[in-house]
Each structure stands twice: as structure tokens, then as C-alpha cells.
Short mmCIF file of C-alpha atoms (C1' of nucleotides) in Angstrom, two decimals:
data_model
loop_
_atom_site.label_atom_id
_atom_site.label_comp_id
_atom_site.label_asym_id
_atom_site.label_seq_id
_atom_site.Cartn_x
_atom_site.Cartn_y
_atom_site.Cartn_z
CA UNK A 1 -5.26 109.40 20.96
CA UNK A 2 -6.71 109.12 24.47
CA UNK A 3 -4.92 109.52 27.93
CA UNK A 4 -4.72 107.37 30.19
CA UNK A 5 -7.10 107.86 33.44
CA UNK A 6 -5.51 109.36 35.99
CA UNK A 7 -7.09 106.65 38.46
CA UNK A 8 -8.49 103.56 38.71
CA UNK A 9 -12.07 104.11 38.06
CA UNK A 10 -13.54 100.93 39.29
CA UNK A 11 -11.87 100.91 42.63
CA UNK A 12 -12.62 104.37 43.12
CA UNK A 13 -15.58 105.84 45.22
CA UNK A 14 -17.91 108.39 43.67
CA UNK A 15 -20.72 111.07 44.71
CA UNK A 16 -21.30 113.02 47.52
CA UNK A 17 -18.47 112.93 50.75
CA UNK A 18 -19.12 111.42 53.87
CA UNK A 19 -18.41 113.44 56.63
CA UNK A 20 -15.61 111.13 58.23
CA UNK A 21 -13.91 111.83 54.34
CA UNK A 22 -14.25 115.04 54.69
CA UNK A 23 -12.56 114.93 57.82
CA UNK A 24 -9.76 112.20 56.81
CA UNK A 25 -8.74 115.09 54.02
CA UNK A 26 -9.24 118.23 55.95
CA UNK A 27 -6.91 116.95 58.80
CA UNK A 28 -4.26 115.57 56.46
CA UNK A 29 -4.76 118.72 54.62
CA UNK A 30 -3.80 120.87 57.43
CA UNK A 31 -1.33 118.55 58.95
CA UNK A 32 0.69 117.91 55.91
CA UNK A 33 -0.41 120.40 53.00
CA UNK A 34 -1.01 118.98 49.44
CA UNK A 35 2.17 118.26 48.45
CA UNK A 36 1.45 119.73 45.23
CA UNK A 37 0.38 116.00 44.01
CA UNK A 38 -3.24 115.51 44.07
CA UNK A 39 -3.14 112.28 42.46
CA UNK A 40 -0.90 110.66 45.33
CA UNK A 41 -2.77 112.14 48.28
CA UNK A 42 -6.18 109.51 48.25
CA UNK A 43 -3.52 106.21 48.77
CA UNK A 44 -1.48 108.30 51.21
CA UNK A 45 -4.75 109.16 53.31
CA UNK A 46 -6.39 105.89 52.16
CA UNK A 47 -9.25 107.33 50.83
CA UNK A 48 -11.17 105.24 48.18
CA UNK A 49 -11.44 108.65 45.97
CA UNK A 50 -9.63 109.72 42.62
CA UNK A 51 -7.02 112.81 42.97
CA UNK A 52 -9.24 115.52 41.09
CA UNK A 53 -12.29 114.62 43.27
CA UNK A 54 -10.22 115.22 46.43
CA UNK A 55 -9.08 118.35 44.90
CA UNK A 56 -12.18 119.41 44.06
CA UNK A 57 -14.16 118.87 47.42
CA UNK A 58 -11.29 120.63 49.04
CA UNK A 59 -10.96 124.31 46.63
CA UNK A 60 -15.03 123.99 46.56
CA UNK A 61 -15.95 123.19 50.49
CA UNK A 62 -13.28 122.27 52.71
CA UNK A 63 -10.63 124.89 52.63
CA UNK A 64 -10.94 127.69 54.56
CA UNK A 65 -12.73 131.18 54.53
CA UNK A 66 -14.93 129.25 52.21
CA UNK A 67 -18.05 131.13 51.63
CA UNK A 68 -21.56 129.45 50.65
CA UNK A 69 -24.75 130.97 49.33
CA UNK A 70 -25.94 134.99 50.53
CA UNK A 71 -24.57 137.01 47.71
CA UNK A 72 -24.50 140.57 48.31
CA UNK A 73 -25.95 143.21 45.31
CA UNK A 74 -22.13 143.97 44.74
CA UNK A 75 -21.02 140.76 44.62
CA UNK A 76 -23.69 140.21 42.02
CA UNK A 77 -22.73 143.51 40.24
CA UNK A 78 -19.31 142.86 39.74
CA UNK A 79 -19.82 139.03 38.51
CA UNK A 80 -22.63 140.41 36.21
CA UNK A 81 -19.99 143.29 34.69
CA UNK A 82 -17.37 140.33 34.42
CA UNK A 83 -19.72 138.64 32.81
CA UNK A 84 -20.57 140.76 29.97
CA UNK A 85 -16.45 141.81 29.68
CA UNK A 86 -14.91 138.22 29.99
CA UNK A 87 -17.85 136.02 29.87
CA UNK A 88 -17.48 132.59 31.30
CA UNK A 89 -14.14 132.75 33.02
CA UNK A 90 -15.22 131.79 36.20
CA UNK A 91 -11.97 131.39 37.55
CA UNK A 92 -11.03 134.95 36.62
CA UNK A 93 -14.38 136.07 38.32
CA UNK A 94 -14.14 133.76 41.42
CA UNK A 95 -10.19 135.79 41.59
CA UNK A 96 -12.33 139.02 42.14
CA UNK A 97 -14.76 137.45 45.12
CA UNK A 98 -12.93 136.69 48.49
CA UNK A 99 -14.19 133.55 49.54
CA UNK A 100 -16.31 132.17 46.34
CA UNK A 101 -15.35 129.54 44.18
CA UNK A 102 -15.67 129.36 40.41
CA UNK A 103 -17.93 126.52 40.88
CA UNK A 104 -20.30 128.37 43.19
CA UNK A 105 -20.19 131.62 41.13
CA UNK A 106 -21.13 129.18 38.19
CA UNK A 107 -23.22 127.52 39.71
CA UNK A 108 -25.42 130.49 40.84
CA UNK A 109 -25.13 132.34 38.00
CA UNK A 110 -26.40 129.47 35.64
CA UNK A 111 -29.44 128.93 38.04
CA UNK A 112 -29.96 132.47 39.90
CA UNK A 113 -28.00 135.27 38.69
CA UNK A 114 -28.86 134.76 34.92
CA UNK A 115 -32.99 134.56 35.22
CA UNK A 116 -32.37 137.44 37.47
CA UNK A 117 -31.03 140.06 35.15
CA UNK A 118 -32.66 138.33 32.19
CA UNK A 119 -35.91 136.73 33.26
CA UNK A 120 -37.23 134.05 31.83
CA UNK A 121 -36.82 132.80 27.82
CA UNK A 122 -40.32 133.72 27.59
CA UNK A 123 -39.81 137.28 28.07
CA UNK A 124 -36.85 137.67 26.17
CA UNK A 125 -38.46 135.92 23.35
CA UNK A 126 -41.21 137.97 23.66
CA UNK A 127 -39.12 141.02 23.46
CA UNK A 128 -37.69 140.04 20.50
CA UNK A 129 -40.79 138.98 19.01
CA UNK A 130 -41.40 142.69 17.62
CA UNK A 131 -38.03 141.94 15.38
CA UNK A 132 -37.38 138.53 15.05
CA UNK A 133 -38.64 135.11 14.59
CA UNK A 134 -39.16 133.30 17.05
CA UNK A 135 -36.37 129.97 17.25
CA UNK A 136 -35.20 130.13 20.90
CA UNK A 137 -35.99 127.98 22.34
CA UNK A 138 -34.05 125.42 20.20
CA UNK A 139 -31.15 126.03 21.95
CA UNK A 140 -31.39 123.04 24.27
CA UNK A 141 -32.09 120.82 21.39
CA UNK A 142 -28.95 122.37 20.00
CA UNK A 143 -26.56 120.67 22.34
CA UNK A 144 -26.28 117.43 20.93
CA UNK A 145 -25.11 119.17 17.34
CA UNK A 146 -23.56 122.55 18.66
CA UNK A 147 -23.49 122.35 22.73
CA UNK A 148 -20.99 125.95 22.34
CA UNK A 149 -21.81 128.05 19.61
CA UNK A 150 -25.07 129.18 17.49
CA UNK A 151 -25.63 128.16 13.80
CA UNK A 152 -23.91 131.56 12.45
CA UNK A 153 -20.60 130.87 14.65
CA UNK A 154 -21.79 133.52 17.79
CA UNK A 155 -20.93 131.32 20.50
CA UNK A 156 -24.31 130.69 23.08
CA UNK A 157 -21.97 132.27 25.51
CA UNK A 158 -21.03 135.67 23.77
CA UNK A 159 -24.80 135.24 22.21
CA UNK A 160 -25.93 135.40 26.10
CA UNK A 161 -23.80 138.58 27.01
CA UNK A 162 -24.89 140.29 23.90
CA UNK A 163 -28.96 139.43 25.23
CA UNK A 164 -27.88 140.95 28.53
CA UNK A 165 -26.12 143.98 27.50
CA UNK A 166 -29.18 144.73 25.31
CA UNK A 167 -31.16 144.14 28.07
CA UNK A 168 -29.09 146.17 30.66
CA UNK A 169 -29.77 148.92 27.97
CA UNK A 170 -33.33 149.46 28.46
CA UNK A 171 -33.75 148.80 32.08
CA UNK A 172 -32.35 152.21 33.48
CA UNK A 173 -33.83 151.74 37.18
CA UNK A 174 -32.98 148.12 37.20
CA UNK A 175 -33.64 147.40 40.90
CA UNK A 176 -30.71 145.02 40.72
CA UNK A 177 -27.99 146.98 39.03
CA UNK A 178 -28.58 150.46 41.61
CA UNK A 179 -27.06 153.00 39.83
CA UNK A 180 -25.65 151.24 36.38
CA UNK A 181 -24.60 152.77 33.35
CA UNK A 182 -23.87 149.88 29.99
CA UNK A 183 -22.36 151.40 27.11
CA UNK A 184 -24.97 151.13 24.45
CA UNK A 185 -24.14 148.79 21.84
CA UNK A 186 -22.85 150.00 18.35
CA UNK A 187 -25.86 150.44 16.16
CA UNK A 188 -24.27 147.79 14.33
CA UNK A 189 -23.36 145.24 16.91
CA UNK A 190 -26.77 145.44 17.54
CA UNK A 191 -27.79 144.72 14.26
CA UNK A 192 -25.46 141.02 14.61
CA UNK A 193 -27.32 140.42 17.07
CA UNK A 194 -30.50 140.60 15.92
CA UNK A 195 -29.13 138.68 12.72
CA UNK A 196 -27.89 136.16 15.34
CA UNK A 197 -31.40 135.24 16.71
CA UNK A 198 -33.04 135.63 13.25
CA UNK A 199 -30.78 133.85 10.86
CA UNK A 200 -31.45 129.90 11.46
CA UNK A 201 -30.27 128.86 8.65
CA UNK A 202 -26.65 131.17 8.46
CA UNK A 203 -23.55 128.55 7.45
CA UNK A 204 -21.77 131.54 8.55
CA UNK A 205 -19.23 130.19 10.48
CA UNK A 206 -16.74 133.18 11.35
CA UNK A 207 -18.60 136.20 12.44
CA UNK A 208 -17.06 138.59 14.27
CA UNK A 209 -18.47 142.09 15.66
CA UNK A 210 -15.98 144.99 15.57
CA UNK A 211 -15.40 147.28 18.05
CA UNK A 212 -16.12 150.97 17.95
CA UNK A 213 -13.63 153.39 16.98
CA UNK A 214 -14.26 155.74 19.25
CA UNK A 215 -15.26 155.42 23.52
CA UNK A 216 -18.79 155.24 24.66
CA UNK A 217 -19.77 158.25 26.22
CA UNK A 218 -21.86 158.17 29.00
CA UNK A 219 -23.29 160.54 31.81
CA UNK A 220 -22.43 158.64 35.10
CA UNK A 221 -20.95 160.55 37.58
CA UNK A 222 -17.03 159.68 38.70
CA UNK A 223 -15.66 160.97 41.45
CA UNK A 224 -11.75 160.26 39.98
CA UNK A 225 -12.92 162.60 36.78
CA UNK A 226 -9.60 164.31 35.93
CA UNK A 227 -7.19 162.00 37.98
CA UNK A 228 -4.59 160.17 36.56
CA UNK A 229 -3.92 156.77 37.20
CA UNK A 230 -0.54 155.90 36.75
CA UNK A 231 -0.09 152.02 35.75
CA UNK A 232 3.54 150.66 35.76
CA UNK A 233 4.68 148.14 32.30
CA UNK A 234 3.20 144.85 33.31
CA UNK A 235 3.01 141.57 31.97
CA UNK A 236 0.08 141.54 29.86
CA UNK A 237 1.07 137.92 28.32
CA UNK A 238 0.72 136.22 31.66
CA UNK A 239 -2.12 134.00 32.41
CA UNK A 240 -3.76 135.70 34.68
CA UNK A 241 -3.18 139.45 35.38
CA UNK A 242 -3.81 141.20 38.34
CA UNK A 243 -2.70 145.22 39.30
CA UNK A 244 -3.27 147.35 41.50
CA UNK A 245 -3.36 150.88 41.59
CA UNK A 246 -3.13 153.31 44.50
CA UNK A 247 -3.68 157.06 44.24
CA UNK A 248 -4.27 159.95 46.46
CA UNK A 249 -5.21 163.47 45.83
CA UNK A 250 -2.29 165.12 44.31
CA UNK A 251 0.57 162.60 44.31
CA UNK A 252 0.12 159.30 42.43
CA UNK A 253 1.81 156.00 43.92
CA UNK A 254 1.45 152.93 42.37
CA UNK A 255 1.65 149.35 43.11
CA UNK A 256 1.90 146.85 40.47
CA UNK A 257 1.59 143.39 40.83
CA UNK A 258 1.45 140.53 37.82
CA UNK A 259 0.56 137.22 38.89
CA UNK A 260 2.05 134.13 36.37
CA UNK A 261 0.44 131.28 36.99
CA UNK A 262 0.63 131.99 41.12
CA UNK A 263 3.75 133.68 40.68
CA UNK A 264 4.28 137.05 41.35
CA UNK A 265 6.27 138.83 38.45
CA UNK A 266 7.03 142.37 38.03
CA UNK A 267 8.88 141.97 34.60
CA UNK A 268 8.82 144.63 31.49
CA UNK A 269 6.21 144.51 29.02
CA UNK A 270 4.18 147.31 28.28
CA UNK A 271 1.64 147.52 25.80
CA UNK A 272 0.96 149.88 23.01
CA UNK A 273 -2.46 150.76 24.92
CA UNK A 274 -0.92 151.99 27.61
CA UNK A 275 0.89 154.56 26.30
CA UNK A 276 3.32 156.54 28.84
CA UNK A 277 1.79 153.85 31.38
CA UNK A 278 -0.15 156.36 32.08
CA UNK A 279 -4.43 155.18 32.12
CA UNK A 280 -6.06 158.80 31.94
CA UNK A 281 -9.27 159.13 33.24
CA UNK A 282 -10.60 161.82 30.96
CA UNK A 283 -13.97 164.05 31.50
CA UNK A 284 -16.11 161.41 29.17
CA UNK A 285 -18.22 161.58 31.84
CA UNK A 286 -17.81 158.03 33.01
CA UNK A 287 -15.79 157.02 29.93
CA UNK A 288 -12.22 156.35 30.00
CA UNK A 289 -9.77 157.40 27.27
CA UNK A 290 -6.62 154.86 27.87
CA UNK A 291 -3.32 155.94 25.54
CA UNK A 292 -5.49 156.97 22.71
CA UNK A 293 -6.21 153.28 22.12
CA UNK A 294 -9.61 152.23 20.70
CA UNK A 295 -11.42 150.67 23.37
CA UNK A 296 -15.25 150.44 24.99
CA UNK A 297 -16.28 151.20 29.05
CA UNK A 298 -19.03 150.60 30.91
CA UNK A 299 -18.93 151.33 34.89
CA UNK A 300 -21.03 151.12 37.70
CA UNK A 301 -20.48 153.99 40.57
CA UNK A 302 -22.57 153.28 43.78
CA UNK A 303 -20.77 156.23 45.35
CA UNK A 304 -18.16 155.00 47.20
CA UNK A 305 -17.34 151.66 44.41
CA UNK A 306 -17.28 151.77 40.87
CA UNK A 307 -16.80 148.80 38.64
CA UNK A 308 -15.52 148.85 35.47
CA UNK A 309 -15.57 146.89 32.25
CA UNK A 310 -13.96 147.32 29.47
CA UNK A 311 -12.43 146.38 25.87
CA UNK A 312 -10.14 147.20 23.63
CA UNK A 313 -8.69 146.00 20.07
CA UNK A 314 -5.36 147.63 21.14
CA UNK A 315 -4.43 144.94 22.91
CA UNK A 316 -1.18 144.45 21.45
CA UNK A 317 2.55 145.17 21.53
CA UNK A 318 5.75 143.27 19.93
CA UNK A 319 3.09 141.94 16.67
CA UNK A 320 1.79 140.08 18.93
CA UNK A 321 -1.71 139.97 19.42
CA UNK A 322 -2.46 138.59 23.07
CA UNK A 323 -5.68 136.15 23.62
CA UNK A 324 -5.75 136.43 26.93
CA UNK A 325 -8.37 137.65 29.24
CA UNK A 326 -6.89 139.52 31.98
CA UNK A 327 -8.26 141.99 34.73
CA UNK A 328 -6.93 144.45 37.07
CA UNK A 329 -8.34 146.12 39.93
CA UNK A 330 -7.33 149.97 41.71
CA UNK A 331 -8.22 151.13 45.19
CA UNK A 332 -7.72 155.16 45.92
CA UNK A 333 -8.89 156.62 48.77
CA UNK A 334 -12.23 157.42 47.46
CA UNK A 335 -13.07 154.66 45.32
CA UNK A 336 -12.21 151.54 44.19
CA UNK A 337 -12.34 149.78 40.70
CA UNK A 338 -12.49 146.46 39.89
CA UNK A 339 -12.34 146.26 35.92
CA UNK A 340 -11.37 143.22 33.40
CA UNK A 341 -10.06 143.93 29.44
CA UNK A 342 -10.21 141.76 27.02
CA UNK A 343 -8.31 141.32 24.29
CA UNK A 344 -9.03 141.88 20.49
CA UNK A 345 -8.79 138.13 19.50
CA UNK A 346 -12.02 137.95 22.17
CA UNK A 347 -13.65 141.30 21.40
CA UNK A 348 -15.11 140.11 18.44
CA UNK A 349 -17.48 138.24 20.15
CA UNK A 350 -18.69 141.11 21.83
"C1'" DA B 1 -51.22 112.21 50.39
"C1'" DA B 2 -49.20 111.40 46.06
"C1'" DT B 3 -47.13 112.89 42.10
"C1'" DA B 4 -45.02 116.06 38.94
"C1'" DC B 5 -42.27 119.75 38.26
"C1'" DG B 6 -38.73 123.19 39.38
"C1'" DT B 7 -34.54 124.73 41.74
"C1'" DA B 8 -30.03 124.63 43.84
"C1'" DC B 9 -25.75 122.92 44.21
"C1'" DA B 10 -22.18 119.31 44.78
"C1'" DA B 11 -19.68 116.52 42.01
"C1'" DC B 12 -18.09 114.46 37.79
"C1'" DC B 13 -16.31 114.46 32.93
"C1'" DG B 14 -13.22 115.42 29.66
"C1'" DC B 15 -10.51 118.77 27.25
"C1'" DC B 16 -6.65 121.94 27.41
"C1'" DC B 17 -2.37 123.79 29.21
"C1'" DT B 18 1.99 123.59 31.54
"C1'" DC B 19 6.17 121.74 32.54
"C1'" DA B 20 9.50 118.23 33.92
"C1'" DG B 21 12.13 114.64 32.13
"C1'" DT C 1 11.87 118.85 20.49
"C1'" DC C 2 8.77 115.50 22.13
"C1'" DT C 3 5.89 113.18 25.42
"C1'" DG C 4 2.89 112.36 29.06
"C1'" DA C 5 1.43 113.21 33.96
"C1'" DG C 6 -0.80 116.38 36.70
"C1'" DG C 7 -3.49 120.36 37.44
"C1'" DG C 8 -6.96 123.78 35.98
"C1'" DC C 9 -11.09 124.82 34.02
"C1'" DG C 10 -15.80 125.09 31.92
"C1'" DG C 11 -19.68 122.34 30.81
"C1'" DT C 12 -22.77 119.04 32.33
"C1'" DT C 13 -25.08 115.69 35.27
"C1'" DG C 14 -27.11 113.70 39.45
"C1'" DT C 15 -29.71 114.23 43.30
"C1'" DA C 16 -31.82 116.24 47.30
"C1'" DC C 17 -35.07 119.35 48.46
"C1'" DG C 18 -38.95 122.60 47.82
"C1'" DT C 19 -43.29 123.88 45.64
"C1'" DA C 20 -47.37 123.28 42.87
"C1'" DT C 21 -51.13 120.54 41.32
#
DNA sequence: AATACGTACAACCGCCCTCAG
DNA sequence: TCTGAGGGCGGTTGTACGTAT
């Protein structure tokens, strides 16, 4: 059964704003605030424009601190490594960017970002000419019958992360990525994916890539090698999950925040990865051992930031087995982490 | 100069989730 | 417990602008 619109479509002014709009919301905006009903607010400013369209052109371009276009390397590095972890929660990725939007982080990685680290289909498909047939380029033709997922189930999303993992791989001076370090991919992940591009014709409909049993190891240097971060029970079931992490050279403090849907909440709920709370950052060279829990980690370390990404299929506690994406972010006084997990019902895909 | 093609980005569509009643 | 309105989100489209032929 359908829902009802939530305006009246004929009566109701589409495409781009006109400046005097723009202005007409942005004053009422500031005057009055939302009043957490965007489907009220066009009558009440007498704007000829449905609710979601107002709040739209306001979270995209009229609120403040709003940033547009000029994307520094980090900001690209850390929306590349949430990429790969979390894939195409842009929401989740704008939440690590001051100032950007999901929309433009979308938006420039479908038409920028992406051809950047990738380059074009040609190359890729040449690339994987050596072991594959070539099908590619398909895809578009695809979207009628399958616009999210490939014929063997890998959706074109996790299919696309997998391609640029495998790709981060082999470029080890990537211009772009200064200083990055990907986990390689499990011989046998690897061999999904190449099934993935081969196999047409699969009716396989549930594939799922395990995770390795053991953590990548990998030679980047870390200057927090040996530290302990100390990470206090948090909410992992919330919708979004944000913590911080504090630490200085011999005494740990930490700050924990949890955010539920905008709300901050510092309630119990540990889970079984993070055993003793504590997240030990062992001497894996760049790898991170968390409770003993099975788990992957990639980082990036430009010296004075280091990104991480990571996933586990430990992501559990109370039987229950949490599908949501979360991320968390620590500052100490000589580095910073920004890092997302992701939870086992989503690590297959990886 | 005209046209075709490519790119960037604002905006829309429609599905899903939450929560109040 | 159920229902539906509103908000959030990702995917997609429309269009202006730039570049190549």
C-alpha cells in the first residue's frame, strides 16, 4: 500500500531556488528555527515548495559553516577509508567532515573521487582482462533489472569497494593516498572477487566473503605502538555511534560520548570485542589487536593523522548480532584517529 | 560558429525508520 | 500493538556549464 504524499504536488514549485526563496527560508530559519516540522514551514513562510525540498536546500546550502567544493587530500583520505569500511553511508561519512554534506560528499565521490582512485572502466577492465572476461561494462544496462546488486548477489556497492581495495593494493606510491597502507585482501576474498566479475551467469544469490581469522599485519609506522587506549562500555546498538578517546603519555583519560539519534547517551553496553574496554594497540606494526576479537585494519599515518578502518565479526554481545554501521574517532596528543567498524551482518560483503 | 559530448552538482524521488497517538 | 506522519537517507535525474570536434 502506498502513502500518501506529503504535499500537494501540483501546487507545489520545483527545481532550482530563487534567490528571494532562499532568502524567505534563511531569514525565517534564523528568526524562528524549524520547529522540528518541515512539512508546516513552506505555508507558514508562504513558499510555493514541498517540506523535504525546503529541508533539503537548507542541510545542503543554506545553513551555516556550509562548505562547497576544494577538498583537501585528507578530506579525500578519510572519505576514501570510509568508503571501503562502511561503503555508501554518506551520512556517517559527511558526520566525519566539518562542514560537508552527505549530498556533496556523494556527489563528488560519484563524479570525482571515484575515477580518481580508480580511473576509468577502461583501465580497470583492462586490468582484469589478464583474469577475467570481460562483462563490465553491463553494469549500466543492469539498472533496469538489478539497479543494487550484481548477478551473484555482491551488491555494485560492496563489488566497487572490493575493485578499490584491490586496487589500493598495488598502487604503493599512490600520489593520492601519501603514505597508505590497505590490508591485503584474504587470498580468498580475492578469489570472490574475481568470481564476481567473471561469473555472468551465477543464480547465486547469497554470497558472502568471510573475514580472516587472524589481523592483517602490516609495516606502517604508528607513533601510539604500545599505548593503550582505554574505551569506556558504550552503546554499540545506537544508530549512530560516535567516541572519543583522549590519551596522554603515561596516564589514560577517556571521554566517551554515544550519540542516539542526536541524543547524547552514555548508557551500559559493552561488547564482547571490547574486552576489559580496553582497545590495545599492539606492536602489529600498524595492526590493531582489539580484545582478542577477530577483526581486519587498515590505517593511513601521514605523521601527525592516522586514519583507521576496520572490521570485525565480533561485533556482538547479549546474542545479539548488531547491523549497524557505527564509527568512532580518538584524538591524543600526538595523533588523531578517525576509524569506522562494521559489523558482521555487513562484513560479509567485504 | 555550431554541435556533440562530458562533467559537476543541485534537487528530486521514493523507500525505510522512528515515534507519537 | 497498530498505524501513519514526518524525517532521514541513498539513488537517480535534470540542467548548466565546460571542452572537444
Amino acid at each position: 500500500m502506498g502513502r500518501a504524499p506529503c504535499c500537494d504536488k501540483a501546487n507545489v514549485k520545483k527545481g532550482p531556488w530563487s534567490p528571494e526563496e532562499d532568502a524567505k527560508l534563511k531569514s525565517y530559519i534564523d528568526q524562528y528555527g524549524t520547529g522540528g516540522n518541515w512539512i508546516a514551514l513552506p505555508q507558514k513562510i508562504g513558499l510555493k515548495r514541498c517540506g523535504k525540498s525546503c529541508r533539503l536546500r537548507w542541510l545542503n546550502y543554506l545553513r551555516p559553516n556550509i562548505k562547497h567544493g576544494g577538498f583537501s587530500e585528507e578530506e579525500d583520505n578519510i572519505i576514501c577509508s570510509l568508503y571501503i569500511s562502511i561503503g555508501s553511508r554518506w551520512s556517517i561519512i559527511a558526520a566525519q567532515l566539518p562542514g560537508r554534506t552527505d549530498n556533496d560528499i556523494k556527489n563528488y565521490w560519484n563524479t570525482r573521487l571515484k575515477k580518481k582512485l580508480l580511473g576509468r572502466r577502461k583501465q580497470q577492465q583492462a586490468a582484469a582482462a589478464a583474469t577475467t572476461v570481460e562483462h563490465d561494462h553491463h553494469h549500466h544496462q543492469d539498472h533496469q533489472q538489478s539497479p543494487t546488486s550484481t548477478s551473484n548477489g555482491l551488491s555494485n556497492s560492496a563489488l566497487e569497494r572490493l575493485q578499490l581495495h584491490m586496487k589500493l593494493q598495488t598502487l604503493n606510491q599512490n600520489p593520492l593516498l601519501h603514505n597508505m597502507l590497505w590490508p591485503k585482501l584474504h587470498p580468498f576474498q580475492e578469489k570472490l572477487l574475481l568470481q564476481a566479475m567473471n561469473d555472468e551467469n551465477s543464480n547465486n544469490n547469497i554470497m558472502q566473503l568471510p573475514l580472516l581469522p587472524q589481523p592483517i599485519m602490516m609495516e606502517s609506522p604508528l607513533s601510539n605502538i604500545g599505548k593503550e587506549i582505554m574505551i569506556n562500555p558504550t552503546n554499540i546498538a545506537s544508530e549512530t555511534m560516535a567516541m572519543t578517546a583522549t590519551t596522554s603519555s603515561n596516564t589514560t583519560t577517556t571521554t566517551t560520548t554515544t550519540t542516539t539519534n542526536g541524543i547524547l547517551d552514555h548508557s551500559n553496553c559493552s561488547p564482547s570485542m571490547m574486552n576489559n574496554n580496553n582497545i590495545n594497540v599492539s606492536s602489529y606494526g600498524g595492526a590493531f589487536q582489539l580484545g582478542g576479537g577477530d577483526f581486519m585494519m587498515g590505517n593511513l599515518d601521514n605523521g601527525t593523522t592516522s586514519s583507521l578502518v576496520w572490521w570485525s565479526n565480533e561485533f556482538e554481545t547479549n546474542d545479539v548480532n548488531y547491523d549497524r554501521s557505527g564509527s568512532f574517532s580518538s584524538s591524543s596528543n600526538d595523533s588523531s584517529w578517525d576509524c569506522a567498524l562494521r559489523s558482521s551482518d555487513d562484513a560479509g560483503l567485504f
